[in-house]
């Protein structure tokens, strides 16, 4: 059966595969569009199996808001060349849009959703592995909900943050953007010290005590020194206690209260490729 340029173009629009791959798939499928799509998916499965041990350290991160909810996605690939490709960027954004439309909160939920009439998100990813020829990984997906949610996408799309606030308004939105940039720059591990896992606290105390003893401090003072270092750890690693990057005379908590009394962060997310 002769394959027309129109058929090849239709398959290319549907799958994003190259012209020659589309023509080969249509030839194998004797012109049947659905069978040609299946052929490309099987190719993706073969590539996925072959490249399964490869590292996918490059990729893209996007954050977006929809009313009082924010969504953030991390999608990995093998090379920076692919990450910078406009078609790949649009593909990742299309998966984010599926997540937003269906209001999901995890990778597993998102992978099971319908990407289009024929394929789930997971199946579409496999298909794109065949198209691109690299290992692809929907690495992370999350959402937060609050009175106001601010998304910050760092230039280059390798880092993004979401910040939820308990109030709304124009000035509050700008303050939230400043805090979202703070989260990007300072990488806090928790909102408050109460949110830090006990095992992390125990480890910091153990390390602080050992360091004090190694520095020649008296053993009976080592515990107090370790506690002091733990307090410094809390200040540097909990968002509301961190020095505000635009005015280090203020903590983030005090900065927010200077914008409006009682204003605070309720939740945040930070995804980074590095």
PDB file of C-alpha atoms in Angstrom:
ATOM      1  CA  UNK A   1       0.000   0.000   0.000  1.00  0.00           C
ATOM      2  CA  UNK A   2       1.311   3.426  -0.945  1.00  0.00           C
ATOM      3  CA  UNK A   3       1.752   5.762   2.017  1.00  0.00           C
ATOM      4  CA  UNK A   4       0.818   9.376   1.358  1.00  0.00           C
ATOM      5  CA  UNK A   5       2.530  12.466   2.693  1.00  0.00           C
ATOM      6  CA  UNK A   6      -0.770  13.422   4.331  1.00  0.00           C
ATOM      7  CA  UNK A   7      -0.821  10.175   6.341  1.00  0.00           C
ATOM      8  CA  UNK A   8       2.758  10.690   7.445  1.00  0.00           C
ATOM      9  CA  UNK A   9       2.005  14.254   8.491  1.00  0.00           C
ATOM     10  CA  UNK A  10      -1.109  13.182  10.452  1.00  0.00           C
ATOM     11  CA  UNK A  11       0.888  10.553  12.362  1.00  0.00           C
ATOM     12  CA  UNK A  12       3.661  13.046  13.027  1.00  0.00           C
ATOM     13  CA  UNK A  13       1.165  15.553  14.471  1.00  0.00           C
ATOM     14  CA  UNK A  14      -0.348  12.832  16.654  1.00  0.00           C
ATOM     15  CA  UNK A  15       2.894  11.383  18.021  1.00  0.00           C
ATOM     16  CA  UNK A  16       5.660  13.927  17.482  1.00  0.00           C
ATOM     17  CA  UNK A  17       7.813  11.261  15.831  1.00  0.00           C
ATOM     18  CA  UNK A  18      10.131  12.116  12.928  1.00  0.00           C
ATOM     19  CA  UNK A  19       8.933  11.904   9.323  1.00  0.00           C
ATOM     20  CA  UNK A  20      10.965   8.794   8.488  1.00  0.00           C
ATOM     21  CA  UNK A  21       9.851   7.009  11.685  1.00  0.00           C
ATOM     22  CA  UNK A  22       6.243   7.838  10.869  1.00  0.00           C
ATOM     23  CA  UNK A  23       6.572   6.578   7.306  1.00  0.00           C
ATOM     24  CA  UNK A  24       8.201   3.344   8.507  1.00  0.00           C
ATOM     25  CA  UNK A  25       5.464   2.821  11.095  1.00  0.00           C
ATOM     26  CA  UNK A  26       2.740   3.336   8.496  1.00  0.00           C
ATOM     27  CA  UNK A  27       4.437   0.941   6.079  1.00  0.00           C
ATOM     28  CA  UNK A  28       4.670  -1.713   8.827  1.00  0.00           C
ATOM     29  CA  UNK A  29       1.006  -1.096   9.712  1.00  0.00           C
ATOM     30  CA  UNK A  30      -0.121  -1.174   6.062  1.00  0.00           C
ATOM     31  CA  UNK A  31      -1.478   2.360   6.385  1.00  0.00           C
ATOM     32  CA  UNK A  32      -3.524   1.690   9.537  1.00  0.00           C
ATOM     33  CA  UNK A  33      -3.097   4.755  11.770  1.00  0.00           C
ATOM     34  CA  UNK A  34      -3.863   2.977  15.071  1.00  0.00           C
ATOM     35  CA  UNK A  35      -1.475   0.133  14.289  1.00  0.00           C
ATOM     36  CA  UNK A  36       1.177   2.678  13.323  1.00  0.00           C
ATOM     37  CA  UNK A  37       0.800   4.358  16.734  1.00  0.00           C
ATOM     38  CA  UNK A  38       1.136   0.930  18.388  1.00  0.00           C
ATOM     39  CA  UNK A  39       4.281   0.276  16.336  1.00  0.00           C
ATOM     40  CA  UNK A  40       5.835   3.486  17.655  1.00  0.00           C
ATOM     41  CA  UNK A  41       4.814   2.614  21.226  1.00  0.00           C
ATOM     42  CA  UNK A  42       6.480  -0.791  20.924  1.00  0.00           C
ATOM     43  CA  UNK A  43       9.591   0.940  19.654  1.00  0.00           C
ATOM     44  CA  UNK A  44       9.451   3.121  22.755  1.00  0.00           C
ATOM     45  CA  UNK A  45       9.208   0.060  24.988  1.00  0.00           C
ATOM     46  CA  UNK A  46      12.289  -1.429  23.331  1.00  0.00           C
ATOM     47  CA  UNK A  47      14.251   1.795  23.752  1.00  0.00           C
ATOM     48  CA  UNK A  48      13.074   2.058  27.376  1.00  0.00           C
ATOM     49  CA  UNK A  49      14.276  -1.480  28.107  1.00  0.00           C
ATOM     50  CA  UNK A  50      17.604  -0.824  26.385  1.00  0.00           C
ATOM     51  CA  UNK A  51      18.256   2.491  28.173  1.00  0.00           C
ATOM     52  CA  UNK A  52      16.780   1.517  31.541  1.00  0.00           C
ATOM     53  CA  UNK A  53      20.133   1.661  33.346  1.00  0.00           C
ATOM     54  CA  UNK A  54      21.044   5.060  31.902  1.00  0.00           C
ATOM     55  CA  UNK A  55      20.952   8.108  34.157  1.00  0.00           C
ATOM     56  CA  UNK A  56      18.369  10.783  33.431  1.00  0.00           C
ATOM     57  CA  UNK A  57      19.875  13.781  35.230  1.00  0.00           C
ATOM     58  CA  UNK A  58      18.784  16.542  32.864  1.00  0.00           C
ATOM     59  CA  UNK A  59      15.222  17.689  32.353  1.00  0.00           C
ATOM     60  CA  UNK A  60      12.666  20.347  33.127  1.00  0.00           C
ATOM     61  CA  UNK A  61      10.708  21.633  36.115  1.00  0.00           C
ATOM     62  CA  UNK A  62       7.575  23.745  35.789  1.00  0.00           C
ATOM     63  CA  UNK A  63       5.262  25.219  38.425  1.00  0.00           C
ATOM     64  CA  UNK A  64       1.835  26.680  37.684  1.00  0.00           C
ATOM     65  CA  UNK A  65      -1.180  27.869  39.641  1.00  0.00           C
ATOM     66  CA  UNK A  66      -4.901  27.401  39.108  1.00  0.00           C
ATOM     67  CA  UNK A  67      -6.861  29.524  41.562  1.00  0.00           C
ATOM     68  CA  UNK A  68      -5.939  28.543  45.093  1.00  0.00           C
ATOM     69  CA  UNK A  69      -3.971  25.495  44.022  1.00  0.00           C
ATOM     70  CA  UNK A  70      -0.438  25.198  42.711  1.00  0.00           C
ATOM     71  CA  UNK A  71       1.089  22.292  40.791  1.00  0.00           C
ATOM     72  CA  UNK A  72       4.732  21.430  40.163  1.00  0.00           C
ATOM     73  CA  UNK A  73       6.260  18.808  37.862  1.00  0.00           C
ATOM     74  CA  UNK A  74       9.769  17.412  37.400  1.00  0.00           C
ATOM     75  CA  UNK A  75      10.406  15.488  34.192  1.00  0.00           C
ATOM     76  CA  UNK A  76      13.862  14.062  33.533  1.00  0.00           C
ATOM     77  CA  UNK A  77      15.731  13.152  30.369  1.00  0.00           C
ATOM     78  CA  UNK A  78      19.320  12.125  29.640  1.00  0.00           C
ATOM     79  CA  UNK A  79      20.738  15.163  27.855  1.00  0.00           C
ATOM     80  CA  UNK A  80      20.607  18.942  28.006  1.00  0.00           C
ATOM     81  CA  UNK A  81      20.084  18.912  24.221  1.00  0.00           C
ATOM     82  CA  UNK A  82      16.677  17.246  24.667  1.00  0.00           C
ATOM     83  CA  UNK A  83      15.762  19.425  27.655  1.00  0.00           C
ATOM     84  CA  UNK A  84      16.245  22.555  25.534  1.00  0.00           C
ATOM     85  CA  UNK A  85      14.148  21.225  22.657  1.00  0.00           C
ATOM     86  CA  UNK A  86      10.897  23.161  22.231  1.00  0.00           C
ATOM     87  CA  UNK A  87       8.865  20.040  21.378  1.00  0.00           C
ATOM     88  CA  UNK A  88      10.056  18.309  24.551  1.00  0.00           C
ATOM     89  CA  UNK A  89       9.253  21.389  26.626  1.00  0.00           C
ATOM     90  CA  UNK A  90       5.738  21.508  25.172  1.00  0.00           C
ATOM     91  CA  UNK A  91       5.330  17.781  25.877  1.00  0.00           C
ATOM     92  CA  UNK A  92       6.235  18.230  29.557  1.00  0.00           C
ATOM     93  CA  UNK A  93       3.883  21.218  29.810  1.00  0.00           C
ATOM     94  CA  UNK A  94       1.098  19.136  28.264  1.00  0.00           C
ATOM     95  CA  UNK A  95       1.535  16.508  30.986  1.00  0.00           C
ATOM     96  CA  UNK A  96       1.440  19.240  33.631  1.00  0.00           C
ATOM     97  CA  UNK A  97      -1.832  20.466  32.117  1.00  0.00           C
ATOM     98  CA  UNK A  98      -3.307  16.967  32.393  1.00  0.00           C
ATOM     99  CA  UNK A  99      -2.406  16.984  36.080  1.00  0.00           C
ATOM    100  CA  UNK A 100      -3.959  20.416  36.603  1.00  0.00           C
ATOM    101  CA  UNK A 101      -7.126  19.533  34.717  1.00  0.00           C
ATOM    102  CA  UNK A 102      -7.616  16.423  36.853  1.00  0.00           C
ATOM    103  CA  UNK A 103      -6.348  18.007  40.095  1.00  0.00           C
ATOM    104  CA  UNK A 104      -3.971  15.170  40.970  1.00  0.00           C
ATOM    105  CA  UNK A 105      -1.267  15.249  43.621  1.00  0.00           C
ATOM    106  CA  UNK A 106       1.194  12.469  42.784  1.00  0.00           C
ATOM    107  CA  UNK A 107       3.176  10.837  39.996  1.00  0.00           C
ATOM    108  CA  UNK A 108       1.266   7.563  40.282  1.00  0.00           C
ATOM    109  CA  UNK A 109      -2.093   9.312  39.911  1.00  0.00           C
ATOM    110  CA  UNK A 110      -0.875  11.332  36.949  1.00  0.00           C
ATOM    111  CA  UNK A 111       0.580   8.358  35.067  1.00  0.00           C
ATOM    112  CA  UNK A 112      -2.772   6.554  35.108  1.00  0.00           C
ATOM    113  CA  UNK A 113      -4.736   9.458  33.631  1.00  0.00           C
ATOM    114  CA  UNK A 114      -5.745   9.656  29.991  1.00  0.00           C
ATOM    115  CA  UNK A 115      -3.335  11.757  27.962  1.00  0.00           C
ATOM    116  CA  UNK A 116      -5.650  11.585  24.954  1.00  0.00           C
ATOM    117  CA  UNK A 117      -8.452   9.354  23.669  1.00  0.00           C
ATOM    118  CA  UNK A 118      -6.103   6.401  23.158  1.00  0.00           C
ATOM    119  CA  UNK A 119      -3.180   6.630  25.557  1.00  0.00           C
ATOM    120  CA  UNK A 120      -2.591   7.110  29.259  1.00  0.00           C
ATOM    121  CA  UNK A 121       0.134   9.505  30.381  1.00  0.00           C
ATOM    122  CA  UNK A 122       2.379   6.532  31.131  1.00  0.00           C
ATOM    123  CA  UNK A 123       1.810   5.080  27.663  1.00  0.00           C
ATOM    124  CA  UNK A 124       2.450   8.468  26.053  1.00  0.00           C
ATOM    125  CA  UNK A 125       5.779   8.696  27.872  1.00  0.00           C
ATOM    126  CA  UNK A 126       6.773   5.277  26.519  1.00  0.00           C
ATOM    127  CA  UNK A 127       5.805   6.439  23.033  1.00  0.00           C
ATOM    128  CA  UNK A 128       7.983   9.550  23.419  1.00  0.00           C
ATOM    129  CA  UNK A 129      10.929   7.436  24.547  1.00  0.00           C
ATOM    130  CA  UNK A 130      10.750   5.826  21.103  1.00  0.00           C
ATOM    131  CA  UNK A 131      10.434   9.214  19.420  1.00  0.00           C
ATOM    132  CA  UNK A 132      13.306  10.869  21.302  1.00  0.00           C
ATOM    133  CA  UNK A 133      15.542   7.848  21.832  1.00  0.00           C
ATOM    134  CA  UNK A 134      16.415   8.694  25.448  1.00  0.00           C
ATOM    135  CA  UNK A 135      15.361   7.481  28.855  1.00  0.00           C
ATOM    136  CA  UNK A 136      12.523   9.729  30.081  1.00  0.00           C
ATOM    137  CA  UNK A 137      11.203   9.816  33.618  1.00  0.00           C
ATOM    138  CA  UNK A 138       8.219  11.586  35.154  1.00  0.00           C
ATOM    139  CA  UNK A 139      10.218  11.982  38.349  1.00  0.00           C
ATOM    140  CA  UNK A 140       7.978  14.047  40.597  1.00  0.00           C
ATOM    141  CA  UNK A 141       4.629  15.801  40.770  1.00  0.00           C
ATOM    142  CA  UNK A 142       2.933  17.605  43.652  1.00  0.00           C
ATOM    143  CA  UNK A 143       0.332  20.200  44.495  1.00  0.00           C
ATOM    144  CA  UNK A 144      -0.461  22.575  47.351  1.00  0.00           C
ATOM    145  CA  UNK A 145      -3.661  24.456  48.192  1.00  0.00           C
ATOM    146  CA  UNK A 146      -3.985  27.701  50.168  1.00  0.00           C
ATOM    147  CA  UNK A 147      -5.774  31.049  50.191  1.00  0.00           C
ATOM    148  CA  UNK A 148      -3.047  32.289  47.829  1.00  0.00           C
ATOM    149  CA  UNK A 149      -0.536  30.164  45.954  1.00  0.00           C
ATOM    150  CA  UNK A 150       2.466  31.663  44.186  1.00  0.00           C
ATOM    151  CA  UNK A 151       4.557  29.819  41.572  1.00  0.00           C
ATOM    152  CA  UNK A 152       8.140  30.773  40.764  1.00  0.00           C
ATOM    153  CA  UNK A 153       9.964  29.290  37.767  1.00  0.00           C
ATOM    154  CA  UNK A 154      13.693  30.011  37.839  1.00  0.00           C
ATOM    155  CA  UNK A 155      15.233  30.914  34.441  1.00  0.00           C
ATOM    156  CA  UNK A 156      16.301  27.740  32.649  1.00  0.00           C
ATOM    157  CA  UNK A 157      13.464  25.675  34.138  1.00  0.00           C
ATOM    158  CA  UNK A 158      15.701  23.481  36.275  1.00  0.00           C
ATOM    159  CA  UNK A 159      14.296  24.843  39.531  1.00  0.00           C
ATOM    160  CA  UNK A 160      10.795  25.903  40.559  1.00  0.00           C
ATOM    161  CA  UNK A 161       8.884  26.570  43.770  1.00  0.00           C
ATOM    162  CA  UNK A 162       5.353  26.900  45.090  1.00  0.00           C
ATOM    163  CA  UNK A 163       4.419  28.913  48.168  1.00  0.00           C
ATOM    164  CA  UNK A 164       1.013  28.890  49.871  1.00  0.00           C
ATOM    165  CA  UNK A 165      -0.093  31.895  51.970  1.00  0.00           C
ATOM    166  CA  UNK A 166      -2.988  32.297  54.396  1.00  0.00           C
ATOM    167  CA  UNK A 167      -4.186  35.626  52.965  1.00  0.00           C
ATOM    168  CA  UNK A 168      -4.720  37.222  49.560  1.00  0.00           C
ATOM    169  CA  UNK A 169      -4.274  40.598  47.900  1.00  0.00           C
ATOM    170  CA  UNK A 170      -1.930  42.398  45.524  1.00  0.00           C
ATOM    171  CA  UNK A 171       0.714  43.245  48.142  1.00  0.00           C
ATOM    172  CA  UNK A 172       0.478  39.721  49.537  1.00  0.00           C
ATOM    173  CA  UNK A 173       0.989  38.225  46.095  1.00  0.00           C
ATOM    174  CA  UNK A 174       4.184  40.240  45.658  1.00  0.00           C
ATOM    175  CA  UNK A 175       5.366  39.186  49.124  1.00  0.00           C
ATOM    176  CA  UNK A 176       4.631  35.593  48.186  1.00  0.00           C
ATOM    177  CA  UNK A 177       6.732  35.937  45.066  1.00  0.00           C
ATOM    178  CA  UNK A 178       9.641  37.206  47.182  1.00  0.00           C
ATOM    179  CA  UNK A 179       9.280  34.226  49.514  1.00  0.00           C
ATOM    180  CA  UNK A 180       9.022  31.809  46.569  1.00  0.00           C
ATOM    181  CA  UNK A 181      12.359  33.191  45.344  1.00  0.00           C
ATOM    182  CA  UNK A 182      13.726  32.800  48.886  1.00  0.00           C
ATOM    183  CA  UNK A 183      12.740  29.119  48.829  1.00  0.00           C
ATOM    184  CA  UNK A 184      14.505  28.742  45.480  1.00  0.00           C
ATOM    185  CA  UNK A 185      17.697  30.429  46.714  1.00  0.00           C
ATOM    186  CA  UNK A 186      17.959  29.128  50.291  1.00  0.00           C
ATOM    187  CA  UNK A 187      16.442  25.626  49.993  1.00  0.00           C
ATOM    188  CA  UNK A 188      14.768  25.336  53.409  1.00  0.00           C
ATOM    189  CA  UNK A 189      13.964  21.780  54.498  1.00  0.00           C
ATOM    190  CA  UNK A 190      10.890  22.682  56.533  1.00  0.00           C
ATOM    191  CA  UNK A 191       8.485  25.524  57.278  1.00  0.00           C
ATOM    192  CA  UNK A 192       9.200  25.441  61.043  1.00  0.00           C
ATOM    193  CA  UNK A 193      11.457  23.379  63.284  1.00  0.00           C
ATOM    194  CA  UNK A 194       8.420  21.298  64.300  1.00  0.00           C
ATOM    195  CA  UNK A 195       8.329  19.928  60.770  1.00  0.00           C
ATOM    196  CA  UNK A 196      11.864  18.502  60.855  1.00  0.00           C
ATOM    197  CA  UNK A 197      12.070  14.739  61.359  1.00  0.00           C
ATOM    198  CA  UNK A 198      13.384  13.592  64.738  1.00  0.00           C
ATOM    199  CA  UNK A 199      16.057  11.476  63.054  1.00  0.00           C
ATOM    200  CA  UNK A 200      17.454  14.637  61.428  1.00  0.00           C
ATOM    201  CA  UNK A 201      17.504  16.423  64.777  1.00  0.00           C
ATOM    202  CA  UNK A 202      19.208  13.461  66.464  1.00  0.00           C
ATOM    203  CA  UNK A 203      21.844  13.362  63.737  1.00  0.00           C
ATOM    204  CA  UNK A 204      22.572  17.085  64.040  1.00  0.00           C
ATOM    205  CA  UNK A 205      22.951  16.776  67.822  1.00  0.00           C
ATOM    206  CA  UNK A 206      25.259  13.792  67.444  1.00  0.00           C
ATOM    207  CA  UNK A 207      27.435  15.550  64.861  1.00  0.00           C
ATOM    208  CA  UNK A 208      27.482  18.781  66.888  1.00  0.00           C
ATOM    209  CA  UNK A 209      28.568  16.969  70.028  1.00  0.00           C
ATOM    210  CA  UNK A 210      31.292  15.044  68.183  1.00  0.00           C
ATOM    211  CA  UNK A 211      32.611  18.250  66.614  1.00  0.00           C
ATOM    212  CA  UNK A 212      32.714  19.998  69.984  1.00  0.00           C
ATOM    213  CA  UNK A 213      34.732  17.172  71.514  1.00  0.00           C
ATOM    214  CA  UNK A 214      37.109  17.103  68.524  1.00  0.00           C
ATOM    215  CA  UNK A 215      37.643  20.856  68.970  1.00  0.00           C
ATOM    216  CA  UNK A 216      38.820  20.185  72.523  1.00  0.00           C
ATOM    217  CA  UNK A 217      35.725  21.447  74.310  1.00  0.00           C
ATOM    218  CA  UNK A 218      35.048  19.900  77.741  1.00  0.00           C
ATOM    219  CA  UNK A 219      32.811  16.829  77.541  1.00  0.00           C
ATOM    220  CA  UNK A 220      30.355  18.300  80.048  1.00  0.00           C
ATOM    221  CA  UNK A 221      29.811  21.289  77.735  1.00  0.00           C
ATOM    222  CA  UNK A 222      29.547  19.291  74.511  1.00  0.00           C
ATOM    223  CA  UNK A 223      25.787  18.751  74.854  1.00  0.00           C
ATOM    224  CA  UNK A 224      25.128  22.477  75.355  1.00  0.00           C
ATOM    225  CA  UNK A 225      27.340  23.349  72.402  1.00  0.00           C
ATOM    226  CA  UNK A 226      25.541  20.766  70.257  1.00  0.00           C
ATOM    227  CA  UNK A 227      22.177  22.273  71.246  1.00  0.00           C
ATOM    228  CA  UNK A 228      23.407  25.717  70.270  1.00  0.00           C
ATOM    229  CA  UNK A 229      24.494  24.430  66.878  1.00  0.00           C
ATOM    230  CA  UNK A 230      21.129  22.721  66.472  1.00  0.00           C
ATOM    231  CA  UNK A 231      19.382  26.059  67.067  1.00  0.00           C
ATOM    232  CA  UNK A 232      21.570  27.588  64.346  1.00  0.00           C
ATOM    233  CA  UNK A 233      20.618  24.676  62.069  1.00  0.00           C
ATOM    234  CA  UNK A 234      16.929  25.415  62.698  1.00  0.00           C
ATOM    235  CA  UNK A 235      17.434  29.100  61.878  1.00  0.00           C
ATOM    236  CA  UNK A 236      19.260  28.390  58.638  1.00  0.00           C
ATOM    237  CA  UNK A 237      17.028  25.569  57.405  1.00  0.00           C
ATOM    238  CA  UNK A 238      13.464  26.441  58.391  1.00  0.00           C
ATOM    239  CA  UNK A 239      11.804  28.921  56.054  1.00  0.00           C
ATOM    240  CA  UNK A 240      10.089  31.247  58.542  1.00  0.00           C
ATOM    241  CA  UNK A 241      13.256  31.514  60.667  1.00  0.00           C
ATOM    242  CA  UNK A 242      15.675  32.135  57.795  1.00  0.00           C
ATOM    243  CA  UNK A 243      17.139  35.589  57.258  1.00  0.00           C
ATOM    244  CA  UNK A 244      15.134  37.262  54.514  1.00  0.00           C
ATOM    245  CA  UNK A 245      17.463  37.471  51.518  1.00  0.00           C
ATOM    246  CA  UNK A 246      16.405  41.014  50.590  1.00  0.00           C
ATOM    247  CA  UNK A 247      16.887  42.349  54.134  1.00  0.00           C
ATOM    248  CA  UNK A 248      18.884  40.114  56.448  1.00  0.00           C
ATOM    249  CA  UNK A 249      17.858  42.235  59.442  1.00  0.00           C
ATOM    250  CA  UNK A 250      14.474  40.500  59.145  1.00  0.00           C
ATOM    251  CA  UNK A 251      13.513  36.860  59.296  1.00  0.00           C
ATOM    252  CA  UNK A 252      11.057  35.655  56.642  1.00  0.00           C
ATOM    253  CA  UNK A 253       8.391  35.520  59.344  1.00  0.00           C
ATOM    254  CA  UNK A 254       8.997  39.153  60.327  1.00  0.00           C
ATOM    255  CA  UNK A 255       9.067  40.243  56.696  1.00  0.00           C
ATOM    256  CA  UNK A 256       5.644  38.703  56.098  1.00  0.00           C
ATOM    257  CA  UNK A 257       4.235  40.367  59.211  1.00  0.00           C
ATOM    258  CA  UNK A 258       5.612  43.700  57.999  1.00  0.00           C
ATOM    259  CA  UNK A 259       3.504  43.283  54.858  1.00  0.00           C
ATOM    260  CA  UNK A 260       0.363  42.399  56.820  1.00  0.00           C
ATOM    261  CA  UNK A 261      -0.086  41.304  60.407  1.00  0.00           C
ATOM    262  CA  UNK A 262      -0.696  37.579  60.668  1.00  0.00           C
ATOM    263  CA  UNK A 263       0.485  36.842  57.131  1.00  0.00           C
ATOM    264  CA  UNK A 264       2.348  33.538  56.971  1.00  0.00           C
ATOM    265  CA  UNK A 265       3.304  30.632  54.742  1.00  0.00           C
ATOM    266  CA  UNK A 266       1.135  27.536  55.126  1.00  0.00           C
ATOM    267  CA  UNK A 267       3.099  25.207  52.825  1.00  0.00           C
ATOM    268  CA  UNK A 268       5.797  25.209  50.179  1.00  0.00           C
ATOM    269  CA  UNK A 269       7.334  22.911  47.549  1.00  0.00           C
ATOM    270  CA  UNK A 270      10.727  23.097  45.865  1.00  0.00           C
ATOM    271  CA  UNK A 271      11.894  20.889  42.992  1.00  0.00           C
ATOM    272  CA  UNK A 272      15.439  21.133  41.618  1.00  0.00           C
ATOM    273  CA  UNK A 273      17.532  19.124  39.191  1.00  0.00           C
ATOM    274  CA  UNK A 274      20.675  19.732  41.243  1.00  0.00           C
TER     275      UNK A 274
END
